[in-house]
Amino acid sequence: MHPAATQAPCGKGMMNDKAQKEIDWLYSTQFYGIKLGLDNVQRLLSELKLPAAGQKFIHVAGTNGKGSTCAFMHSILKAAGINAGLFTSPHLIHFGERIRDAERMITAEEIAAGVNRLRERVAGWDPHPTFFELTLALALEWFAQQGCPWVVLETGLGGRLDATNAIMPEVSVITPIGWDHMDMLGDTLAKIAAEKAGIIKPGVPVVTIDQEPEAMEEIAFAAAERGAPLTIIYSPWHGETGLAGPHQRWNAALAAAALHAAGFELEEEVIARGLREVQWPARFQKAGGCIIDGAHNLDSARVLAQTWREQFPDERAEMIFGAVAGKDTAAVMRELAPIAGSWRFTGFESPRALTPEALREIWNGLGIEARPVTLHARVADALKAMKPEARTLIAGSLYLAGEALALLEDRAAAFEKSAQ
């Protein structure tokens, strides 16, 4: 299954029954699973005459920091007065988070109208387009309608065979490569890097940070083989960013360098303003008395622990933790254990969510110094049990982060209503 979220697309109260029917149909295409390869998406985009003539793209792949790097670039372009499109995945709360321009997300009504057109177009196709292919087509059509001159485009999974690789960009960007999706991308860092480097196009500039040697070797080889000018970032952004943690300064530097490689000549103040004003949820986000972070693999957990120590050097977290099957959950727990004062293991709304009992078993198997452990069937239960005096950290899955954010938003809205 593609990492497409299983949450409600936009909230059923926000649209009429006809609109909800179209969006439900789009979600039903998740049952077609992942079909890595470009033939189907190329046919789909060709029939739709997408992307729009003259539209330019920045294409981003990697394991960690893809979304943050995309958000940084999009924010800089907004600061420069450019109405760029932004395509990312998965969403946290609303499906529309995946598709936005400088001003707003795509609306539920626009999603429904676009899906209806796509549904009629692909009726009877064999193989049927996947959820992600249709979502990409929906996004490109909307960006064309909005007249976006530039689009920042995040890969969904991998790079070489990801649907987004059907697009020819002005620059390719590769964020830090680490261990994730090994079942589909390969069991060595070199194999994973080769898949990510599959977005490098002949003659198209590529920008990356200094990677682990075996990953860097694959990227450099692919760039040389395809005659793609390669820029490597060796130092982080020197100023403030709107996202916490030292790793975000590296993502910021990568974003600024990518825009330069794409041909933008922006004043440093414009770049700095965009980096300061960026908004990107579930990246060490403070909400409802908690810190929420989407860390879900070894590298992102390591970075999360470093950021926690930087922000709260003398405190341990009351950890609300959930994870999905297929991840190295033991490695994530091991990285977070030094900052965890206690664990609240929870289930959440995903068919792949591990049970709290399974999480406890993984934790017990690590043989680490004991911590208080509590089990919660639902995220709502874990949030209700939070101790007001504790510093709470929610992590382990983007799905968990999204569900927690939605619940905290509802709680805040209810409080505001009661105070009126």
Short mmCIF file of C-alpha atoms in Angstrom, two decimals:
data_model
loop_
_atom_site.label_atom_id
_atom_site.label_comp_id
_atom_site.label_asym_id
_atom_site.label_seq_id
_atom_site.Cartn_x
_atom_site.Cartn_y
_atom_site.Cartn_z
CA MET A 1 0.00 0.00 0.00
CA HIS A 2 1.33 3.44 -0.88
CA PRO A 3 1.96 5.76 2.06
CA ALA A 4 -1.38 7.41 1.42
CA ALA A 5 -3.16 8.35 4.59
CA THR A 6 -6.23 6.52 5.77
CA GLN A 7 -7.70 9.51 7.57
CA ALA A 8 -10.90 11.18 6.42
CA PRO A 9 -10.06 13.16 3.29
CA CYS A 10 -11.32 16.58 4.30
CA GLY A 11 -13.89 16.01 6.99
CA LYS A 12 -17.36 14.89 5.93
CA GLY A 13 -18.97 17.96 7.39
CA MET A 14 -17.13 20.11 4.88
CA MET A 15 -18.81 18.85 1.72
CA ASN A 16 -22.06 17.57 0.27
CA ASP A 17 -22.84 13.90 -0.36
CA LYS A 18 -21.94 14.09 -4.05
CA ALA A 19 -18.51 15.53 -3.30
CA GLN A 20 -17.91 12.93 -0.59
CA LYS A 21 -18.84 10.16 -3.03
CA GLU A 22 -16.14 11.26 -5.47
CA ILE A 23 -13.49 11.49 -2.77
CA ASP A 24 -14.49 8.09 -1.37
CA TRP A 25 -13.99 6.66 -4.87
CA LEU A 26 -10.47 8.11 -4.99
CA TYR A 27 -9.68 6.45 -1.67
CA SER A 28 -11.05 3.16 -2.96
CA THR A 29 -8.29 3.09 -5.58
CA GLN A 30 -5.82 2.42 -2.74
CA PHE A 31 -6.86 -1.20 -3.14
CA TYR A 32 -4.97 -1.26 -6.44
CA GLY A 33 -1.85 -0.94 -4.27
CA ILE A 34 1.49 0.31 -5.59
CA LYS A 35 2.47 -0.29 -9.19
CA LEU A 36 5.97 1.09 -9.50
CA GLY A 37 6.58 2.13 -13.09
CA LEU A 38 5.83 5.02 -15.38
CA ASP A 39 3.81 3.60 -18.30
CA ASN A 40 0.38 4.13 -16.75
CA VAL A 41 1.06 7.60 -15.37
CA GLN A 42 2.63 8.71 -18.66
CA ARG A 43 -0.50 7.57 -20.51
CA LEU A 44 -2.71 9.38 -18.00
CA LEU A 45 -0.80 12.66 -18.18
CA SER A 46 -0.59 12.47 -21.96
CA GLU A 47 -4.35 12.07 -22.32
CA LEU A 48 -4.92 14.97 -19.93
CA LYS A 49 -2.29 17.13 -21.71
CA LEU A 50 -0.43 17.61 -18.45
CA PRO A 51 1.64 19.28 -17.19
CA ALA A 52 0.64 22.70 -18.51
CA ALA A 53 2.81 24.18 -21.24
CA GLY A 54 5.62 26.28 -19.83
CA GLN A 55 5.19 25.06 -16.26
CA LYS A 56 8.49 24.34 -14.48
CA PHE A 57 9.24 21.84 -11.74
CA ILE A 58 11.64 21.17 -8.90
CA HIS A 59 11.68 17.44 -8.15
CA VAL A 60 12.64 16.18 -4.67
CA ALA A 61 13.53 12.64 -3.56
CA GLY A 62 15.27 11.24 -0.48
CA THR A 63 14.52 9.38 2.74
CA ASN A 64 14.47 12.14 5.33
CA GLY A 65 13.71 15.83 5.08
CA LYS A 66 11.88 15.73 1.73
CA GLY A 67 8.78 17.45 3.02
CA SER A 68 10.68 20.06 5.02
CA THR A 69 12.96 20.87 2.07
CA CYS A 70 9.93 21.21 -0.22
CA ALA A 71 8.22 23.45 2.34
CA PHE A 72 11.31 25.64 2.62
CA MET A 73 11.50 26.10 -1.16
CA HIS A 74 7.79 26.82 -1.41
CA SER A 75 8.02 29.38 1.39
CA ILE A 76 10.99 31.13 -0.24
CA LEU A 77 9.13 31.33 -3.55
CA LYS A 78 6.13 32.78 -1.74
CA ALA A 79 8.38 35.37 -0.09
CA ALA A 80 9.62 36.23 -3.58
CA GLY A 81 6.05 36.82 -4.76
CA ILE A 82 5.83 33.64 -6.86
CA ASN A 83 2.61 31.61 -6.72
CA ALA A 84 4.23 28.17 -6.82
CA GLY A 85 2.42 24.87 -6.46
CA LEU A 86 3.39 22.34 -3.79
CA PHE A 87 2.72 18.61 -4.05
CA THR A 88 3.57 16.46 -1.02
CA SER A 89 2.45 13.25 0.68
CA PRO A 90 1.05 11.88 2.85
CA HIS A 91 -1.35 14.35 4.39
CA LEU A 92 -1.80 14.58 8.15
CA ILE A 93 -5.44 15.62 8.58
CA HIS A 94 -6.98 16.80 5.29
CA PHE A 95 -6.33 15.33 1.84
CA GLY A 96 -6.07 18.88 0.49
CA GLU A 97 -2.78 19.35 2.36
CA ARG A 98 -1.13 17.42 -0.47
CA ILE A 99 -2.00 20.04 -3.10
CA ARG A 100 -1.63 23.77 -2.54
CA ASP A 101 -0.36 27.00 -4.02
CA ALA A 102 1.05 30.04 -2.23
CA GLU A 103 -2.36 31.09 -0.93
CA ARG A 104 -4.40 28.01 -0.09
CA MET A 105 -5.02 24.29 -0.27
CA ILE A 106 -7.21 22.75 -2.93
CA THR A 107 -10.81 22.73 -1.65
CA ALA A 108 -13.05 19.71 -1.12
CA GLU A 109 -15.27 20.87 -4.00
CA GLU A 110 -12.28 21.22 -6.33
CA ILE A 111 -11.04 17.79 -5.33
CA ALA A 112 -14.45 16.28 -6.04
CA ALA A 113 -14.79 17.97 -9.44
CA GLY A 114 -11.30 16.91 -10.46
CA VAL A 115 -11.78 13.34 -9.27
CA ASN A 116 -15.06 13.13 -11.18
CA ARG A 117 -13.26 14.08 -14.41
CA LEU A 118 -10.49 11.55 -13.72
CA ARG A 119 -12.98 8.84 -12.83
CA GLU A 120 -14.73 9.20 -16.17
CA ARG A 121 -11.40 9.33 -18.03
CA VAL A 122 -9.98 6.08 -16.58
CA ALA A 123 -13.17 4.01 -16.53
CA GLY A 124 -12.29 0.61 -17.95
CA TRP A 125 -8.52 1.08 -17.86
CA ASP A 126 -6.49 -2.08 -17.32
CA PRO A 127 -4.28 -1.70 -15.40
CA HIS A 128 -6.24 0.87 -13.46
CA PRO A 129 -4.33 3.96 -12.29
CA THR A 130 -3.32 3.86 -8.66
CA PHE A 131 -4.35 6.25 -5.90
CA PHE A 132 -1.02 8.07 -6.14
CA GLU A 133 -1.08 8.35 -9.93
CA LEU A 134 -4.58 9.82 -9.82
CA THR A 135 -3.60 12.18 -6.99
CA LEU A 136 -0.63 13.43 -9.04
CA ALA A 137 -2.87 14.00 -12.07
CA LEU A 138 -5.40 15.82 -9.89
CA ALA A 139 -2.62 18.05 -8.56
CA LEU A 140 -1.14 18.86 -11.95
CA GLU A 141 -4.56 19.75 -13.34
CA TRP A 142 -5.22 22.06 -10.38
CA PHE A 143 -1.79 23.70 -10.67
CA ALA A 144 -2.57 24.37 -14.34
CA GLN A 145 -5.92 25.91 -13.42
CA GLN A 146 -4.23 28.13 -10.81
CA GLY A 147 -1.63 29.27 -13.32
CA CYS A 148 1.29 28.22 -11.13
CA PRO A 149 4.50 28.96 -13.06
CA TRP A 150 6.55 26.69 -10.78
CA VAL A 151 5.73 23.50 -8.87
CA VAL A 152 7.71 21.89 -6.05
CA LEU A 153 7.13 18.16 -6.47
CA GLU A 154 7.88 15.56 -3.78
CA THR A 155 8.27 11.90 -4.71
CA GLY A 156 5.93 9.43 -3.06
CA LEU A 157 8.16 6.36 -2.77
CA GLY A 158 11.69 5.90 -4.09
CA GLY A 159 12.39 7.88 -7.21
CA ARG A 160 13.24 5.91 -10.34
CA LEU A 161 9.82 4.29 -10.69
CA ASP A 162 7.77 6.81 -8.71
CA ALA A 163 4.90 8.39 -10.64
CA THR A 164 6.37 11.88 -10.17
CA ASN A 165 9.39 10.79 -12.24
CA ALA A 166 7.24 11.15 -15.36
CA ILE A 167 7.82 14.92 -15.02
CA MET A 168 10.88 16.67 -16.50
CA PRO A 169 12.19 19.13 -13.88
CA GLU A 170 14.49 22.14 -14.01
CA VAL A 171 16.45 20.74 -11.07
CA SER A 172 16.50 17.47 -9.13
CA VAL A 173 17.01 17.51 -5.36
CA ILE A 174 18.08 14.56 -3.19
CA THR A 175 17.71 14.92 0.57
CA PRO A 176 19.47 12.68 3.14
CA ILE A 177 19.19 9.01 2.26
CA GLY A 178 18.67 6.44 5.00
CA TRP A 179 16.99 3.16 5.85
CA ASP A 180 13.30 3.04 4.96
CA HIS A 181 11.07 1.03 2.60
CA MET A 182 13.86 -1.55 2.26
CA ASP A 183 11.34 -4.16 1.12
CA MET A 184 10.76 -2.15 -2.06
CA LEU A 185 13.93 -0.10 -2.55
CA GLY A 186 16.70 -2.47 -1.55
CA ASP A 187 18.53 -3.85 1.47
CA THR A 188 21.68 -1.70 1.22
CA LEU A 189 22.18 2.04 1.36
CA ALA A 190 23.70 1.89 -2.12
CA LYS A 191 20.60 0.20 -3.57
CA ILE A 192 18.28 2.70 -1.89
CA ALA A 193 20.42 5.59 -3.12
CA ALA A 194 20.38 4.22 -6.67
CA GLU A 195 16.57 4.22 -6.62
CA LYS A 196 16.47 7.79 -5.29
CA ALA A 197 19.07 8.89 -7.85
CA GLY A 198 16.71 7.60 -10.51
CA ILE A 199 15.14 11.08 -10.59
CA ILE A 200 18.36 12.52 -12.09
CA LYS A 201 17.70 13.44 -15.72
CA PRO A 202 20.22 13.95 -18.53
CA GLY A 203 21.67 17.45 -18.36
CA VAL A 204 19.37 18.55 -15.50
CA PRO A 205 21.22 20.01 -12.47
CA VAL A 206 21.07 17.93 -9.29
CA VAL A 207 21.59 19.25 -5.76
CA THR A 208 22.20 17.14 -2.65
CA ILE A 209 23.90 17.34 0.72
CA ASP A 210 27.04 15.41 1.60
CA GLN A 211 25.68 11.89 2.06
CA GLU A 212 27.03 8.68 3.55
CA PRO A 213 29.87 7.47 1.25
CA GLU A 214 28.02 4.58 -0.38
CA ALA A 215 24.96 6.77 -1.04
CA MET A 216 27.10 9.65 -2.31
CA GLU A 217 28.89 7.31 -4.69
CA GLU A 218 25.60 6.25 -6.31
CA ILE A 219 24.39 9.85 -6.68
CA ALA A 220 27.70 11.02 -8.14
CA PHE A 221 27.79 8.08 -10.54
CA ALA A 222 24.23 8.71 -11.77
CA ALA A 223 24.93 12.43 -12.22
CA ALA A 224 28.14 11.80 -14.18
CA GLU A 225 26.55 9.10 -16.32
CA ARG A 226 23.70 11.44 -17.31
CA GLY A 227 25.76 14.59 -17.67
CA ALA A 228 23.86 16.28 -14.85
CA PRO A 229 25.78 19.08 -13.09
CA LEU A 230 26.09 18.08 -9.42
CA THR A 231 26.09 20.48 -6.47
CA ILE A 232 26.87 19.13 -2.99
CA ILE A 233 26.02 21.11 0.14
CA TYR A 234 28.70 20.91 2.83
CA SER A 235 27.45 23.44 5.37
CA PRO A 236 24.06 24.31 6.91
CA TRP A 237 22.10 27.54 6.58
CA HIS A 238 23.65 30.16 8.83
CA GLY A 239 20.50 31.88 10.01
CA GLU A 240 17.20 31.24 11.74
CA THR A 241 14.59 28.86 10.35
CA GLY A 242 10.94 28.38 11.22
CA LEU A 243 11.48 24.67 11.94
CA ALA A 244 13.32 23.46 15.03
CA GLY A 245 16.46 21.35 15.06
CA PRO A 246 19.96 21.51 13.58
CA HIS A 247 18.96 19.18 10.73
CA GLN A 248 16.49 21.78 9.49
CA ARG A 249 19.34 24.20 8.82
CA TRP A 250 20.76 21.60 6.43
CA ASN A 251 17.38 21.23 4.74
CA ALA A 252 17.20 25.02 4.49
CA ALA A 253 20.64 25.22 2.85
CA LEU A 254 19.62 22.50 0.42
CA ALA A 255 16.41 24.37 -0.46
CA ALA A 256 18.24 27.65 -1.11
CA ALA A 257 20.87 25.92 -3.26
CA ALA A 258 18.20 24.08 -5.26
CA LEU A 259 16.42 27.34 -6.10
CA HIS A 260 19.74 28.84 -7.20
CA ALA A 261 20.37 25.81 -9.43
CA ALA A 262 16.88 26.28 -10.90
CA GLY A 263 17.93 29.74 -12.05
CA PHE A 264 16.53 31.96 -9.30
CA GLU A 265 18.66 34.91 -8.27
CA LEU A 266 17.04 35.93 -5.00
CA GLU A 267 18.19 38.46 -2.45
CA GLU A 268 19.38 36.87 0.78
CA GLU A 269 16.70 38.73 2.74
CA VAL A 270 13.99 37.10 0.62
CA ILE A 271 15.53 33.68 1.22
CA ALA A 272 15.91 34.37 4.93
CA ARG A 273 12.30 35.53 5.24
CA GLY A 274 11.02 32.44 3.48
CA LEU A 275 13.07 30.17 5.73
CA ARG A 276 11.84 31.96 8.86
CA GLU A 277 8.18 32.01 7.85
CA VAL A 278 7.93 28.38 6.69
CA GLN A 279 5.11 26.28 8.11
CA TRP A 280 5.31 22.50 8.06
CA PRO A 281 3.30 20.48 10.60
CA ALA A 282 4.45 17.53 12.71
CA ARG A 283 8.10 18.53 12.56
CA PHE A 284 8.80 19.16 16.24
CA GLN A 285 5.53 21.08 16.27
CA LYS A 286 4.18 22.50 19.51
CA ALA A 287 0.43 21.90 19.75
CA GLY A 288 -2.02 21.44 22.60
CA GLY A 289 0.68 21.25 25.24
CA CYS A 290 2.57 18.56 23.29
CA ILE A 291 5.46 18.27 20.89
CA ILE A 292 4.39 16.33 17.77
CA ASP A 293 6.91 14.87 15.36
CA GLY A 294 6.42 12.47 12.47
CA ALA A 295 9.71 10.62 13.08
CA HIS A 296 9.19 7.00 12.04
CA ASN A 297 12.54 5.55 10.97
CA LEU A 298 16.03 5.22 12.43
CA ASP A 299 17.47 8.45 11.01
CA SER A 300 14.48 10.65 11.77
CA ALA A 301 14.29 9.26 15.32
CA ARG A 302 17.97 10.04 15.83
CA VAL A 303 17.40 13.61 14.62
CA LEU A 304 14.33 13.95 16.84
CA ALA A 305 16.35 12.89 19.90
CA GLN A 306 19.06 15.43 19.02
CA THR A 307 16.47 18.19 18.61
CA TRP A 308 14.86 17.28 21.93
CA ARG A 309 18.21 17.54 23.71
CA GLU A 310 18.82 20.90 22.06
CA GLN A 311 15.42 22.27 23.08
CA PHE A 312 14.98 20.56 26.47
CA PRO A 313 18.46 19.52 27.62
CA ASP A 314 17.51 18.58 31.17
CA GLU A 315 14.10 17.00 30.57
CA ARG A 316 12.77 13.62 29.59
CA ALA A 317 9.59 13.13 27.60
CA GLU A 318 6.35 11.45 28.46
CA MET A 319 6.30 9.58 25.17
CA ILE A 320 3.05 8.83 23.32
CA PHE A 321 4.25 6.35 20.73
CA GLY A 322 2.66 4.37 17.91
CA ALA A 323 4.04 2.68 14.81
CA VAL A 324 3.00 0.78 11.70
CA ALA A 325 4.01 -2.69 10.61
CA GLY A 326 6.94 -2.98 8.24
CA LYS A 327 9.15 -0.41 9.99
CA ASP A 328 12.20 -1.05 12.18
CA THR A 329 10.28 -0.02 15.26
CA ALA A 330 12.90 -1.47 17.61
CA ALA A 331 15.55 0.82 16.13
CA VAL A 332 13.27 3.85 16.50
CA MET A 333 12.56 2.99 20.14
CA ARG A 334 16.27 2.49 20.83
CA GLU A 335 17.05 5.97 19.50
CA LEU A 336 14.26 7.61 21.50
CA ALA A 337 14.84 5.66 24.73
CA PRO A 338 17.44 8.08 26.21
CA ILE A 339 14.95 10.98 26.08
CA ALA A 340 11.91 8.93 27.17
CA GLY A 341 10.94 9.14 30.82
CA SER A 342 7.90 6.94 30.21
CA TRP A 343 6.03 5.31 27.32
CA ARG A 344 2.37 5.48 26.41
CA PHE A 345 1.97 2.94 23.62
CA THR A 346 -1.15 3.56 21.55
CA GLY A 347 -3.10 2.26 18.62
CA PHE A 348 -4.41 4.63 15.93
CA GLU A 349 -6.61 4.69 12.84
CA SER A 350 -4.54 2.77 10.30
CA PRO A 351 -4.92 -0.85 9.20
CA ARG A 352 -1.13 -1.15 9.53
CA ALA A 353 -0.95 0.17 13.09
CA LEU A 354 0.82 -2.11 15.56
CA THR A 355 -1.18 -2.90 18.69
CA PRO A 356 -0.07 -1.38 22.00
CA GLU A 357 0.65 -4.92 23.20
CA ALA A 358 2.97 -5.52 20.22
CA LEU A 359 4.78 -2.26 20.92
CA ARG A 360 5.28 -3.24 24.56
CA GLU A 361 6.71 -6.58 23.45
CA ILE A 362 9.18 -4.84 21.13
CA TRP A 363 10.21 -2.47 23.93
CA ASN A 364 10.67 -5.29 26.45
CA GLY A 365 12.80 -7.16 23.93
CA LEU A 366 15.34 -4.33 23.76
CA GLY A 367 16.61 -5.00 27.28
CA ILE A 368 16.91 -1.27 28.04
CA GLU A 369 16.55 0.15 31.55
CA ALA A 370 12.90 -0.09 32.57
CA ARG A 371 10.54 2.85 32.09
CA PRO A 372 6.90 3.17 33.15
CA VAL A 373 4.71 1.75 30.37
CA THR A 374 0.99 2.34 29.80
CA LEU A 375 -1.14 0.92 26.98
CA HIS A 376 -3.92 2.84 25.21
CA ALA A 377 -6.25 1.47 22.56
CA ARG A 378 -6.83 4.92 21.04
CA VAL A 379 -4.89 8.15 20.64
CA ALA A 380 -7.73 10.02 22.33
CA ASP A 381 -7.26 7.88 25.44
CA ALA A 382 -3.51 8.55 25.48
CA LEU A 383 -4.10 12.31 25.18
CA LYS A 384 -6.65 12.30 28.00
CA ALA A 385 -4.14 10.51 30.23
CA MET A 386 -1.39 13.11 29.69
CA LYS A 387 -0.01 14.58 32.89
CA PRO A 388 -0.34 18.40 32.81
CA GLU A 389 3.07 18.87 34.41
CA ALA A 390 4.85 16.48 32.00
CA ARG A 391 6.59 17.36 28.75
CA THR A 392 4.78 15.15 26.23
CA LEU A 393 6.27 14.00 22.92
CA ILE A 394 4.13 12.25 20.29
CA ALA A 395 6.13 10.29 17.70
CA GLY A 396 6.55 7.03 15.79
CA SER A 397 4.29 7.54 12.76
CA LEU A 398 3.00 10.31 10.52
CA TYR A 399 -0.42 8.70 10.76
CA LEU A 400 -0.26 8.97 14.55
CA ALA A 401 0.92 12.58 14.28
CA GLY A 402 -1.96 13.47 11.98
CA GLU A 403 -4.57 11.85 14.20
CA ALA A 404 -3.17 13.54 17.29
CA LEU A 405 -3.16 16.93 15.57
CA ALA A 406 -6.77 16.49 14.48
CA LEU A 407 -7.85 15.57 18.01
CA LEU A 408 -5.95 18.49 19.51
CA GLU A 409 -7.49 20.85 16.95
CA ASP A 410 -10.97 19.59 17.89
CA ARG A 411 -10.15 20.01 21.58
CA ALA A 412 -8.95 23.57 21.01
CA ALA A 413 -12.03 24.41 18.94
CA ALA A 414 -14.35 23.03 21.62
CA PHE A 415 -12.56 25.06 24.28
CA GLU A 416 -12.89 28.26 22.25
CA LYS A 417 -16.58 27.59 21.67
CA SER A 418 -17.22 27.00 25.38
CA ALA A 419 -15.41 30.25 26.23
CA GLN A 420 -17.63 32.36 23.98
#
